Short mmCIF file of C-alpha atoms in Angstrom, two decimals:
data_model
loop_
_atom_site.label_atom_id
_atom_site.label_comp_id
_atom_site.label_asym_id
_atom_site.label_seq_id
_atom_site.Cartn_x
_atom_site.Cartn_y
_atom_site.Cartn_z
CA UNK A 1 25.69 2.40 1.69
CA UNK A 2 27.54 5.09 -0.27
CA UNK A 3 25.85 8.45 -0.61
CA UNK A 4 25.18 10.56 -3.67
CA UNK A 5 28.35 11.48 -5.50
CA UNK A 6 28.90 14.39 -7.86
CA UNK A 7 31.77 15.20 -10.16
CA UNK A 8 33.54 17.44 -10.58
CA UNK A 9 33.37 19.27 -7.25
CA UNK A 10 34.67 22.56 -8.59
CA UNK A 11 34.68 24.01 -12.05
CA UNK A 12 35.74 27.30 -13.62
CA UNK A 13 34.46 28.17 -17.08
CA UNK A 14 34.21 31.28 -19.22
CA UNK A 15 31.13 32.84 -20.73
CA UNK A 16 29.87 31.07 -23.83
CA UNK A 17 31.36 27.70 -22.94
CA UNK A 18 29.33 24.66 -22.03
CA UNK A 19 29.63 22.37 -19.05
CA UNK A 20 28.54 18.86 -18.11
CA UNK A 21 28.05 17.79 -14.51
CA UNK A 22 27.65 14.22 -13.34
CA UNK A 23 25.70 12.62 -10.51
CA UNK A 24 25.65 9.05 -9.23
CA UNK A 25 22.67 8.33 -6.96
CA UNK A 26 22.55 6.15 -3.89
CA UNK A 27 22.50 2.48 -4.87
CA UNK A 28 18.91 1.41 -5.54
CA UNK A 29 17.64 4.97 -6.04
CA UNK A 30 16.05 5.51 -9.42
CA UNK A 31 15.04 9.17 -9.18
CA UNK A 32 17.59 11.95 -9.63
CA UNK A 33 16.73 15.61 -9.21
CA UNK A 34 18.92 18.63 -9.92
CA UNK A 35 18.86 21.96 -8.11
CA UNK A 36 20.67 25.27 -8.48
CA UNK A 37 21.62 27.26 -5.39
CA UNK A 38 22.61 30.92 -5.55
CA UNK A 39 22.77 33.56 -2.81
CA UNK A 40 20.09 35.61 -4.55
CA UNK A 41 17.57 32.96 -5.58
CA UNK A 42 18.22 30.24 -3.03
CA UNK A 43 17.64 26.61 -3.90
CA UNK A 44 15.68 26.15 -7.10
CA UNK A 45 14.52 22.97 -8.79
CA UNK A 46 15.91 22.33 -12.26
CA UNK A 47 14.53 18.93 -13.30
CA UNK A 48 13.92 15.36 -12.20
CA UNK A 49 14.68 12.12 -14.01
CA UNK A 50 13.18 8.74 -13.26
CA UNK A 51 13.82 5.61 -15.30
CA UNK A 52 15.66 7.64 -17.94
CA UNK A 53 12.68 9.98 -18.45
CA UNK A 54 12.40 13.61 -17.44
CA UNK A 55 9.37 13.69 -15.14
CA UNK A 56 9.42 17.25 -13.85
CA UNK A 57 11.02 20.47 -15.03
CA UNK A 58 11.62 23.77 -13.29
CA UNK A 59 11.49 27.24 -14.73
CA UNK A 60 14.92 27.42 -16.36
CA UNK A 61 15.86 28.25 -19.96
CA UNK A 62 16.50 25.54 -22.52
CA UNK A 63 20.26 26.00 -22.07
CA UNK A 64 19.86 23.72 -19.07
CA UNK A 65 19.33 20.11 -20.00
CA UNK A 66 19.88 16.71 -18.54
CA UNK A 67 19.68 13.01 -19.07
CA UNK A 68 19.67 9.79 -17.11
CA UNK A 69 21.31 6.53 -18.00
CA UNK A 70 20.05 2.98 -17.48
CA UNK A 71 22.16 2.66 -14.31
CA UNK A 72 20.35 5.75 -12.90
CA UNK A 73 23.43 7.96 -13.17
CA UNK A 74 22.53 11.41 -14.43
CA UNK A 75 24.23 14.27 -16.18
CA UNK A 76 23.19 17.87 -16.58
CA UNK A 77 24.48 20.17 -19.26
CA UNK A 78 24.52 23.94 -19.43
CA UNK A 79 25.28 25.44 -22.82
CA UNK A 80 26.35 28.99 -23.64
CA UNK A 81 27.28 29.77 -20.07
CA UNK A 82 26.37 33.15 -18.60
CA UNK A 83 27.86 34.88 -15.57
CA UNK A 84 24.58 34.30 -13.74
CA UNK A 85 25.01 30.55 -14.04
CA UNK A 86 27.66 30.68 -11.33
CA UNK A 87 26.14 28.61 -8.57
CA UNK A 88 26.26 25.47 -6.51
CA UNK A 89 24.60 22.68 -8.50
CA UNK A 90 23.14 19.98 -6.32
CA UNK A 91 21.95 16.56 -7.24
CA UNK A 92 19.52 14.63 -5.02
CA UNK A 93 18.36 11.06 -5.28
CA UNK A 94 15.33 9.16 -3.99
CA UNK A 95 14.15 5.59 -4.35
CA UNK A 96 11.06 6.41 -6.34
CA UNK A 97 9.33 9.41 -7.77
CA UNK A 98 6.57 9.45 -5.14
CA UNK A 99 6.89 11.59 -2.04
CA UNK A 100 10.17 10.02 -1.04
CA UNK A 101 12.86 11.79 0.88
CA UNK A 102 15.57 13.22 -1.33
CA UNK A 103 19.22 12.92 -0.29
CA UNK A 104 21.69 15.45 -1.58
CA UNK A 105 25.15 15.03 -2.96
CA UNK A 106 28.04 17.36 -2.08
CA UNK A 107 27.38 19.59 -5.09
CA UNK A 108 29.42 21.03 -7.92
CA UNK A 109 30.47 24.63 -7.50
CA UNK A 110 30.56 26.32 -10.90
CA UNK A 111 32.20 29.69 -11.43
CA UNK A 112 31.65 31.42 -14.77
CA UNK A 113 34.13 34.17 -15.60
CA UNK B 1 3.46 35.56 -2.31
CA UNK B 2 6.39 33.17 -2.04
CA UNK B 3 5.56 29.47 -1.96
CA UNK B 4 7.55 28.97 1.24
CA UNK B 5 8.13 31.71 3.79
CA UNK B 6 10.85 31.52 6.42
CA UNK B 7 12.35 34.18 8.65
CA UNK B 8 15.89 34.63 7.33
CA UNK B 9 17.28 35.38 10.78
CA UNK B 10 19.84 35.23 12.14
CA UNK B 11 18.17 33.56 15.07
CA UNK B 12 20.56 33.73 17.98
CA UNK B 13 20.09 31.44 21.00
CA UNK B 14 22.34 30.57 23.93
CA UNK B 15 23.76 27.09 24.27
CA UNK B 16 21.29 24.75 25.96
CA UNK B 17 18.22 26.77 24.97
CA UNK B 18 15.39 25.74 22.65
CA UNK B 19 15.58 27.08 19.10
CA UNK B 20 12.25 27.48 17.31
CA UNK B 21 12.20 27.70 13.52
CA UNK B 22 9.02 28.41 11.59
CA UNK B 23 7.82 28.02 8.05
CA UNK B 24 4.58 28.67 6.15
CA UNK B 25 3.76 27.25 2.73
CA UNK B 26 1.22 28.01 0.04
CA UNK B 27 0.30 24.60 -1.45
CA UNK B 28 -2.86 23.32 0.26
CA UNK B 29 -2.61 19.81 -1.23
CA UNK B 30 1.01 19.13 -0.31
CA UNK B 31 1.50 16.01 1.81
CA UNK B 32 5.27 15.96 2.31
CA UNK B 33 7.33 18.38 4.35
CA UNK B 34 11.03 18.40 5.12
CA UNK B 35 13.62 20.18 7.20
CA UNK B 36 17.19 20.26 5.93
CA UNK B 37 20.27 21.68 7.63
CA UNK B 38 23.01 23.29 5.58
CA UNK B 39 26.39 24.25 6.95
CA UNK B 40 28.27 26.99 5.15
CA UNK B 41 29.85 25.64 1.98
CA UNK B 42 28.16 22.26 2.31
CA UNK B 43 25.12 20.61 0.80
CA UNK B 44 21.76 20.25 2.59
CA UNK B 45 21.37 17.26 4.88
CA UNK B 46 18.00 15.91 5.95
CA UNK B 47 16.98 16.43 9.56
CA UNK B 48 13.34 15.41 9.47
CA UNK B 49 10.46 14.57 7.21
CA UNK B 50 6.86 14.91 8.35
CA UNK B 51 3.69 13.89 6.54
CA UNK B 52 0.89 13.99 9.15
CA UNK B 53 -0.53 16.71 11.36
CA UNK B 54 1.00 16.83 14.82
CA UNK B 55 4.45 16.37 16.25
CA UNK B 56 7.30 14.10 15.20
CA UNK B 57 10.30 13.74 17.47
CA UNK B 58 13.80 12.53 16.65
CA UNK B 59 16.36 13.02 19.38
CA UNK B 60 16.70 16.72 20.13
CA UNK B 61 14.58 17.65 17.12
CA UNK B 62 10.79 17.96 16.97
CA UNK B 63 8.90 18.85 13.82
CA UNK B 64 5.34 20.13 14.06
CA UNK B 65 2.89 20.22 11.17
CA UNK B 66 -0.45 22.01 10.96
CA UNK B 67 -1.92 21.53 7.50
CA UNK B 68 -5.00 23.64 8.21
CA UNK B 69 -2.77 26.61 8.99
CA UNK B 70 -0.21 25.61 6.33
CA UNK B 71 2.49 25.84 8.94
CA UNK B 72 5.44 23.66 9.85
CA UNK B 73 8.01 24.25 12.57
CA UNK B 74 11.20 22.74 13.93
CA UNK B 75 12.21 22.81 17.58
CA UNK B 76 15.78 22.09 18.58
CA UNK B 77 16.15 21.30 22.26
CA UNK B 78 19.41 21.73 24.18
CA UNK B 79 20.91 23.72 21.30
CA UNK B 80 24.63 23.25 20.73
CA UNK B 81 27.14 25.46 18.91
CA UNK B 82 27.39 22.66 16.33
CA UNK B 83 23.72 23.34 15.47
CA UNK B 84 24.74 26.71 14.04
CA UNK B 85 23.74 26.45 10.38
CA UNK B 86 21.05 27.46 7.93
CA UNK B 87 17.82 25.50 8.27
CA UNK B 88 15.82 25.00 5.11
CA UNK B 89 12.13 24.21 5.09
CA UNK B 90 10.83 22.42 1.98
CA UNK B 91 7.69 20.78 0.69
CA UNK B 92 6.69 18.69 -2.28
CA UNK B 93 3.76 20.09 -4.27
CA UNK B 94 1.01 17.54 -4.71
CA UNK B 95 1.82 15.06 -7.48
CA UNK B 96 5.35 16.28 -8.14
CA UNK B 97 8.67 14.85 -7.03
CA UNK B 98 10.38 18.20 -6.59
CA UNK B 99 11.25 20.16 -3.50
CA UNK B 100 10.21 23.77 -3.09
CA UNK B 101 12.55 25.42 -0.61
CA UNK B 102 12.27 28.42 1.62
CA UNK B 103 15.14 30.89 1.76
CA UNK B 104 16.34 29.34 5.01
CA UNK B 105 16.76 30.58 8.57
CA UNK B 106 20.27 31.15 9.83
CA UNK B 107 20.67 29.83 13.38
CA UNK B 108 23.55 30.91 15.61
CA UNK B 109 24.04 29.10 18.93
CA UNK B 110 26.46 30.96 21.17
CA UNK B 111 28.29 29.41 24.13
#
């Protein structure tokens, strides 16, 4: 079974731009969660989508948003990029939204200049 | 107080030794606990999940959970240089499908 895939793998943007990242979960997984990893803050939860609905949200500003499609694929968007948004963005999928193990994709490394 | 506390290391052990990684967490109602391994520049990969008090063994890895003490640990037997990585402890707060991670412990296994 194929794992979680994320595109693009690397991205360079400038301050003020916006970016959209994509995640395809493992086949049959309906929950997709997004995390941000930085050297200073570690791995932090952004939000979770299940059946096209945002179920949980972390403590991030409204510039960070996401959505999920009927095929469980998910996108996250960051508007008005700031230097501090440079990070590894990780997507994780699980079968359901209940205590299931989450499996991570390879991540998208975003650099904001 | 951080939700998950881990010693950042580095923890240095010789090849063939037992590496012991520890983690404490703050959520008393959490039922799900996880250990992930992350190599430099890569994404986290699951090593073990544990839901009940006691020990859970998988190959060279043993996870131990003590909910009363809010403590979870990971033992790596016969450590290999390929085990050198950052080990992340995580839990799911009760009722939420999100992982709360510790800062990770860097393990270095030297030949």
